Short mmCIF file of C-alpha atoms (C1' of nucleotides) in Angstrom, two decimals:
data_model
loop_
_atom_site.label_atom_id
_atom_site.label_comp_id
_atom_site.label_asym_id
_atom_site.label_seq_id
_atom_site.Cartn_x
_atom_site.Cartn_y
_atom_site.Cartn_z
CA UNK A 627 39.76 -61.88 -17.93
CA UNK A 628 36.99 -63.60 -15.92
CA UNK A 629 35.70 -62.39 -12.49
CA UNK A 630 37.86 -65.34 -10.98
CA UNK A 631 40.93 -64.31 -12.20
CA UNK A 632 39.98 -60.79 -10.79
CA UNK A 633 39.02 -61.88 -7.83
CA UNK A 634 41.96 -64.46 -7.19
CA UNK A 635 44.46 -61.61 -7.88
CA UNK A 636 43.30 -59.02 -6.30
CA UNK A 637 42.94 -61.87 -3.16
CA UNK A 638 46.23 -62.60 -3.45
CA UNK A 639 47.07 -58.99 -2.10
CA UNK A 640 44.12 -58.64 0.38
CA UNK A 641 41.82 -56.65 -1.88
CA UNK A 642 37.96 -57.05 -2.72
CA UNK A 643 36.52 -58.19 -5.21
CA UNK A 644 33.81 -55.06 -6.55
CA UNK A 645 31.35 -53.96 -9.32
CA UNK A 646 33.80 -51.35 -9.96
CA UNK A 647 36.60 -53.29 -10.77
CA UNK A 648 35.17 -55.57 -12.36
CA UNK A 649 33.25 -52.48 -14.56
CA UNK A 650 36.11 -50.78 -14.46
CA UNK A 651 38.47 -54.09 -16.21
CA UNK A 652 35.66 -54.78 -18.99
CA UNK A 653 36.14 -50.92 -20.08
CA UNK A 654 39.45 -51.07 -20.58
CA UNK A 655 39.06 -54.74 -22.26
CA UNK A 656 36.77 -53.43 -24.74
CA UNK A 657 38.58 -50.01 -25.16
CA UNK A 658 41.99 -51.12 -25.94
CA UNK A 659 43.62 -48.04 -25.37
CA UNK A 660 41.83 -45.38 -22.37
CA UNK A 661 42.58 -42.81 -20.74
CA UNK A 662 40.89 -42.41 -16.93
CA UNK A 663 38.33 -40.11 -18.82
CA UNK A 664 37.21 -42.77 -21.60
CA UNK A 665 37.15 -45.58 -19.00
CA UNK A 666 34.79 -43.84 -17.15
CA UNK A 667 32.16 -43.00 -20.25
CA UNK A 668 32.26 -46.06 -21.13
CA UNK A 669 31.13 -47.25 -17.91
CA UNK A 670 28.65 -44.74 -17.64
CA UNK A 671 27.11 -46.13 -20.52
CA UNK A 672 25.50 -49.30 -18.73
CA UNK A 673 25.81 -48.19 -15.43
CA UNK A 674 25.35 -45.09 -13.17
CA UNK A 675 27.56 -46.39 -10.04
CA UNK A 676 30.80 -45.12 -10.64
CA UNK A 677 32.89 -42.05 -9.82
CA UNK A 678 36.13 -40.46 -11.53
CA UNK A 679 38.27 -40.72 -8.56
CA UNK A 680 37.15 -44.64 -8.19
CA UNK A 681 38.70 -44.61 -11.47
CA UNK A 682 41.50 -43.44 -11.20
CA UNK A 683 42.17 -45.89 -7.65
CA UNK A 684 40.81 -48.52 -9.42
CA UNK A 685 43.19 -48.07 -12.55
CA UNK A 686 46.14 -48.18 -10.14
CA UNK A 687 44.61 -51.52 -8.26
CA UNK A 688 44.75 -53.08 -11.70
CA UNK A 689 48.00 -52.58 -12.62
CA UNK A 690 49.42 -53.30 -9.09
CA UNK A 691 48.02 -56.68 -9.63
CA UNK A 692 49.48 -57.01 -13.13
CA UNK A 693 45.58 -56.87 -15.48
CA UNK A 694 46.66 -53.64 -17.16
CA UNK A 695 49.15 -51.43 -18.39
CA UNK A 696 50.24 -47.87 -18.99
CA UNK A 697 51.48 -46.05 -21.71
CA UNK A 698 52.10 -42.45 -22.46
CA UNK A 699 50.92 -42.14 -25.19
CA UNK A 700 50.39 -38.01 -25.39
CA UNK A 701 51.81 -35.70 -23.35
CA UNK A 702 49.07 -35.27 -21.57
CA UNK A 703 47.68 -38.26 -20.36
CA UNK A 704 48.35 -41.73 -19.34
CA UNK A 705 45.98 -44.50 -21.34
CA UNK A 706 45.26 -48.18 -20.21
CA UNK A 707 45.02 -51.46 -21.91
CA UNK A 708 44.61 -54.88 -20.67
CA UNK A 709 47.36 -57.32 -20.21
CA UNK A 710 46.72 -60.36 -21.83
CA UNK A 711 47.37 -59.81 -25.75
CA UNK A 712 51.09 -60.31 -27.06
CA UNK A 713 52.96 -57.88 -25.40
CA UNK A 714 54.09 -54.60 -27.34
CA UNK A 715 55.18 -51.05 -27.16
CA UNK A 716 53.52 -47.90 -28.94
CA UNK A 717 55.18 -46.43 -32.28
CA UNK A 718 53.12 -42.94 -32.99
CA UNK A 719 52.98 -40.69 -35.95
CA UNK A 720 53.22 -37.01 -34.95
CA UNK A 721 51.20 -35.72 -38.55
CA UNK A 722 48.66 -38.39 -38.81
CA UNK A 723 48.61 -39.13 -34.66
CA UNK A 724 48.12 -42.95 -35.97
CA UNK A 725 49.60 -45.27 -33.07
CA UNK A 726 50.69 -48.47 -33.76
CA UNK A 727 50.99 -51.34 -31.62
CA UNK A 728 54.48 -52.95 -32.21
CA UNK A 729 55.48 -56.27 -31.10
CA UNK A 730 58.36 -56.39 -28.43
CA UNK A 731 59.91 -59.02 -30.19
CA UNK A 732 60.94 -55.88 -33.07
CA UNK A 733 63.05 -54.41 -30.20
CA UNK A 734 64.76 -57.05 -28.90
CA UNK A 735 68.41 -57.05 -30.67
CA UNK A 736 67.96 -53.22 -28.75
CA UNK A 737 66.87 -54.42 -25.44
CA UNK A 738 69.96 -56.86 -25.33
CA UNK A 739 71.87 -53.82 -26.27
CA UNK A 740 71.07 -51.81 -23.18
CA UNK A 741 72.05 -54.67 -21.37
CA UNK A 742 74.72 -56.06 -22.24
CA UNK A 743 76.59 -52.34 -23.38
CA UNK A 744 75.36 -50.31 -20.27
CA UNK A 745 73.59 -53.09 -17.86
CA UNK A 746 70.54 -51.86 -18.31
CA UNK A 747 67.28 -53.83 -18.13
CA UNK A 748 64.77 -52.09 -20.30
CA UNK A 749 60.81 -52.24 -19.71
CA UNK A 750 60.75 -52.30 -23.67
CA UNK A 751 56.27 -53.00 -22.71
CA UNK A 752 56.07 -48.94 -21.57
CA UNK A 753 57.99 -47.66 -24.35
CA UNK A 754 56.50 -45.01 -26.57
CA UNK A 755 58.72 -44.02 -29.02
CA UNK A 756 57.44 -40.51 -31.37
CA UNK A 757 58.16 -40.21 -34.92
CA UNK A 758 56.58 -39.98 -38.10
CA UNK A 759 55.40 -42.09 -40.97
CA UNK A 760 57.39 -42.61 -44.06
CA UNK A 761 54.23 -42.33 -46.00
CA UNK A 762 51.12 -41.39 -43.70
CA UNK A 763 48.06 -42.93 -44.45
CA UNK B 637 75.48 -21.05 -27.34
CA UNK B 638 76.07 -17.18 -28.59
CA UNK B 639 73.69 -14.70 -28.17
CA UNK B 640 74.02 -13.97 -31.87
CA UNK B 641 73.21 -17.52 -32.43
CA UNK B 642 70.18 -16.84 -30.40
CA UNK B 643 69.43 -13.70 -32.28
CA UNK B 644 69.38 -15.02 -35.49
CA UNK B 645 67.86 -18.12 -34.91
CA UNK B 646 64.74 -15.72 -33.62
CA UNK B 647 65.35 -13.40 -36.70
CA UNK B 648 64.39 -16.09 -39.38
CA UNK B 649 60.93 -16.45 -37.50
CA UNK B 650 60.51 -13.21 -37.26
CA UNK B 651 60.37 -13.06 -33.32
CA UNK B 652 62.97 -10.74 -31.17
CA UNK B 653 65.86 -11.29 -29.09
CA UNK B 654 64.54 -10.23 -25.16
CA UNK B 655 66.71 -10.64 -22.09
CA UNK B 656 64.31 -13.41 -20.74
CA UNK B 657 65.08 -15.42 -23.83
CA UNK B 658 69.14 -15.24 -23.17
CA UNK B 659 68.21 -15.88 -19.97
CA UNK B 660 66.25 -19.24 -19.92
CA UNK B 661 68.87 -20.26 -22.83
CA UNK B 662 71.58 -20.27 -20.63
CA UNK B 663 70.01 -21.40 -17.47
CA UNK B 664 69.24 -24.67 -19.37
CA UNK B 665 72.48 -25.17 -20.78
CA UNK B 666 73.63 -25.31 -17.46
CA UNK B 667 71.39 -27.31 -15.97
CA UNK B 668 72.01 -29.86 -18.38
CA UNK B 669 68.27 -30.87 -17.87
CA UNK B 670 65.85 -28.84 -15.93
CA UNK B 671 61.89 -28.68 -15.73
CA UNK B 672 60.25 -24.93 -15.98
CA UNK B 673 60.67 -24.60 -12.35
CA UNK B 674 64.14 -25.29 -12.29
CA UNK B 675 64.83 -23.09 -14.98
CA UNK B 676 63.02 -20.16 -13.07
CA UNK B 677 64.77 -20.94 -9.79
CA UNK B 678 68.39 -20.90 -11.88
CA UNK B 679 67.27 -17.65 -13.38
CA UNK B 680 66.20 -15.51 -10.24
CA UNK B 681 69.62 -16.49 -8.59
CA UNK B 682 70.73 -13.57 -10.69
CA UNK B 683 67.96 -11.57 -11.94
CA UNK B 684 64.38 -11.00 -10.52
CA UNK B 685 63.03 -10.29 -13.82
CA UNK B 686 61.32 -13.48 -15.02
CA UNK B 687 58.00 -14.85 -14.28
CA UNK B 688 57.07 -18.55 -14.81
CA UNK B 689 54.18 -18.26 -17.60
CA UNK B 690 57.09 -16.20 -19.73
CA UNK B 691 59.29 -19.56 -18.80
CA UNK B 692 56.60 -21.72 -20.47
CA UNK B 693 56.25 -19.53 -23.52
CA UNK B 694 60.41 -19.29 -23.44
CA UNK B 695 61.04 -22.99 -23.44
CA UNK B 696 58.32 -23.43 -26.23
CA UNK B 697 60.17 -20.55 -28.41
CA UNK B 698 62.88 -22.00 -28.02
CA UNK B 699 62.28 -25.41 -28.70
CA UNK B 700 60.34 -24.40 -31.80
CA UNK B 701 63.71 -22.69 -33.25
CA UNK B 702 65.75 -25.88 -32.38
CA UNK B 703 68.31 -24.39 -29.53
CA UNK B 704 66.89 -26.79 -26.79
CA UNK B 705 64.82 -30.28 -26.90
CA UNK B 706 62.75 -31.73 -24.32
CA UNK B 707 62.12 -34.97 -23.04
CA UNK B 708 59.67 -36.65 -20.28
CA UNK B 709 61.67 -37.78 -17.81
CA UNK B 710 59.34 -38.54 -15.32
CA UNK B 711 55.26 -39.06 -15.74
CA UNK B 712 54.85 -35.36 -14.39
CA UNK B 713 56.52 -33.15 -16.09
CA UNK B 714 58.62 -32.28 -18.97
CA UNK B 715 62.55 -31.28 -18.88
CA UNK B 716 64.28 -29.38 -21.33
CA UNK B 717 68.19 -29.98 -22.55
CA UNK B 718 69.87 -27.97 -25.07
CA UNK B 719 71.02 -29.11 -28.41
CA UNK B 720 74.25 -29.22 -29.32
CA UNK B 721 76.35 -31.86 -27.39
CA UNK B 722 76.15 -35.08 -29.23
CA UNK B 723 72.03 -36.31 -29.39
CA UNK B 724 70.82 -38.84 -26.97
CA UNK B 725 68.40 -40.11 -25.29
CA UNK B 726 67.73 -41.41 -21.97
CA UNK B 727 66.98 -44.55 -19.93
CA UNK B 728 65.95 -44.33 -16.05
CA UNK B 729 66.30 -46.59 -13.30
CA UNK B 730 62.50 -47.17 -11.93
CA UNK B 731 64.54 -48.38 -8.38
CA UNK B 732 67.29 -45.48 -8.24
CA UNK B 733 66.34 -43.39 -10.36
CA UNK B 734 69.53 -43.04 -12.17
CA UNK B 735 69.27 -41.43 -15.66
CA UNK B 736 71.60 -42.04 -18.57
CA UNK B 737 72.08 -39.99 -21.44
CA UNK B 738 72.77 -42.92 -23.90
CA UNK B 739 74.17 -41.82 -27.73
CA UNK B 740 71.63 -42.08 -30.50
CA UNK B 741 74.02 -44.67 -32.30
CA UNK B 742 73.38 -47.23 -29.66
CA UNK B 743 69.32 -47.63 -31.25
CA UNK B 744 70.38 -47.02 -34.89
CA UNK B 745 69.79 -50.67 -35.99
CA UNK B 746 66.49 -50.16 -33.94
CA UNK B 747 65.53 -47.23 -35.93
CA UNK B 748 66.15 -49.00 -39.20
CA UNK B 749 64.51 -51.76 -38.32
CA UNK B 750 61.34 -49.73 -37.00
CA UNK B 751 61.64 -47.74 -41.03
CA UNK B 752 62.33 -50.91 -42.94
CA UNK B 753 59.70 -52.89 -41.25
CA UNK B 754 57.21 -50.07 -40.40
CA UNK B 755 57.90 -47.23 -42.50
CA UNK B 756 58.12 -45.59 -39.46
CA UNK B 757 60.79 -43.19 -38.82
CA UNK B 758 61.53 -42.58 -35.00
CA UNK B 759 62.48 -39.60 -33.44
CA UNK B 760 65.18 -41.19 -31.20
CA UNK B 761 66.31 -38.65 -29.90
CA UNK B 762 62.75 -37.95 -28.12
CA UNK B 763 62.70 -41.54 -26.54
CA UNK B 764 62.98 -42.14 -22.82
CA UNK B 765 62.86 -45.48 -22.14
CA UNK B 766 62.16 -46.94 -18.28
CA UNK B 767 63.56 -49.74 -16.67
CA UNK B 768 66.12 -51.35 -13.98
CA UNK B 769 69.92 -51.51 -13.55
CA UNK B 770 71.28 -54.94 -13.82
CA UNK B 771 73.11 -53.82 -11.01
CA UNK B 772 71.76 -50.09 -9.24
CA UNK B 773 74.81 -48.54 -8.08
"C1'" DC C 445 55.81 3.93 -33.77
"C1'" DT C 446 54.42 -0.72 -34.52
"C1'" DC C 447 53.95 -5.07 -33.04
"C1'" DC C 448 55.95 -8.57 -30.21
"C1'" DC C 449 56.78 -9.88 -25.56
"C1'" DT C 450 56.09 -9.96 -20.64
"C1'" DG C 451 53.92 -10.01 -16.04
"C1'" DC C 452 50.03 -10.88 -13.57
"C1'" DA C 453 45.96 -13.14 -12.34
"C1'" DA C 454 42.64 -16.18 -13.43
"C1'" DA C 455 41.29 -20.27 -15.89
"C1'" DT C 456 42.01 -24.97 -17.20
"C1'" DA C 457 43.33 -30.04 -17.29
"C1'" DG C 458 44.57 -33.90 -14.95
"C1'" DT C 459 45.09 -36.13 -10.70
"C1'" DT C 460 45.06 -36.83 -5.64
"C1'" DT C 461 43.27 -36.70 -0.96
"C1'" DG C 462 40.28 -36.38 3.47
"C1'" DC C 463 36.38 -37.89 5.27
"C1'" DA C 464 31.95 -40.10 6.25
"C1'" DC C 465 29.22 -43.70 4.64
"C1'" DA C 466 28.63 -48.20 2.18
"C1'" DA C 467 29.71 -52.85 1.07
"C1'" DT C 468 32.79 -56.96 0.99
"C1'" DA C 469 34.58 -61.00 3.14
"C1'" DT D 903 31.43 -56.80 12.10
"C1'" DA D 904 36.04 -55.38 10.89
"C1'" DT D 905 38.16 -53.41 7.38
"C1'" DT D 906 38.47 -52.09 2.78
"C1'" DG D 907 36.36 -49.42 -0.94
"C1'" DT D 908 33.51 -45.62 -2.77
"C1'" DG D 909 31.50 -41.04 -3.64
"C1'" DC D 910 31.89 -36.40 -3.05
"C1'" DA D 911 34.07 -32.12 -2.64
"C1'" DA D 912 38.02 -29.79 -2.11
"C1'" DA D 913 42.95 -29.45 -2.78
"C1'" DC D 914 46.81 -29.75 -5.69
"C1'" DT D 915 50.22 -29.72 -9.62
"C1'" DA D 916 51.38 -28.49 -14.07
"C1'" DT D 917 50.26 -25.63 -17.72
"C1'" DT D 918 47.70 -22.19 -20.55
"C1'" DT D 919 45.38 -17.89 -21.61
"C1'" DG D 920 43.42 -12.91 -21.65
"C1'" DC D 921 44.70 -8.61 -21.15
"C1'" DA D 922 47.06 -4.27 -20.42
"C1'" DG D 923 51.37 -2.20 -20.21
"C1'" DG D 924 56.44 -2.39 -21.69
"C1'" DG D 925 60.18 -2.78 -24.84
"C1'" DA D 926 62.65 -4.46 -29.21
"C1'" DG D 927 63.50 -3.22 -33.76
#
DNA sequence: CTCCCTGCAAATAGTTTGCACAATA
DNA sequence: TATTGTGCAAACTATTTGCAGGGAG
């Protein structure tokens, strides 16, 4: 994501362009995965000018305008990646905690389900779905 | 769910049957599914004798001998459901907030598709998966 | 009579908010 | 220069823990 696209987006919803969202999109493109906690380390690495509750705004500015996602992916907290990579939902192993990144396309024939048997319209992109490895690695 | 189902369910780990413990059991059978404050606010209708960290430790007991199952039906907090009606999981209306308990048979080809393809076996009866009504009621 | 369980209060984790100042457009 | 955005500190929500007394077996 360039500093245009940021910048056109969050224009398109009368927001400003600022070092912290732009920092604050980088961290979660390089991260992957982040919770509010990671994002802001990782920030912290290069730069001094940025505080946890900017974080946590700026998180929620970036999704509103459709950069990043959410995922549960514990119990506890929510982590962040960056929209822009084929879309998928999480698949996570509760021995070895390894979390896969599955391809929507692999729940499809199950999406269609939901709709067509109970009219439901399923964000299949925020679905985490626990479990455990047949074999763990 | 008896009380001597409770009992010895606690026997084979070793822990003891307390009135708390019959207490939170039944409150969440009939809620049907309740967060911890819910379950103490259904308890002290009739008894004064529960306090909410004993709630927490409840749930967890009880969850750990397999009497009740819990499930995150909102990004707050948890809500527990007793075992023993057929298993399902759910799938919530992000616009009215509608919840349906949906059989686990309707995501069986999803689950064997997620082993087959994955080696992953899902615990479906965990998921809770977000999304719209075709149609909100 | 032993050890598990509970209540209470305090601690903790994660997140949100009010407000004054700073910076964008 | 008019708002919008940020930092800071405090508030808040959900949950966990230490400890001393109480109760099940």
């Amino acid at each position: 994501m360039t500093s245009d696209g940021l910048r056109s987006r969050l224009k398109a919803e009368g927001l400003r362009l600022t070092p912290q969202r732009e920092l604050v999109l980088a961290a979660v493109d390089r991260l992957g995965h982040a919770t509010p906690e990671e994002v802001l380390a990782e920030v912290r690495q290069s730069s001094e000018s940025l505080n946890l509750s900017t974080v946590y705004r700026t998180l929620d500015v970036l999704e509103h305008v459709g950069l990043i996602r959410h995922a549960h992916l514990s119990d506890r907290v929510a982590t962040y990646h960056s929209v822009g990579g084929p879309e998928h939902f999480h698949a996570i192993c509760r021995k070895c905690e390894r979390v896969r990144s599955v391809d929507v396309s692999v729940a499809a024939d199950f999406a269609d389900r939901l709709r067509t048997e109970l009219g439901f319209v399923a964000d299949v992109g925020h679905l985490t779905i626990f479990g455990e490895c047949e074999v763990c690695e």
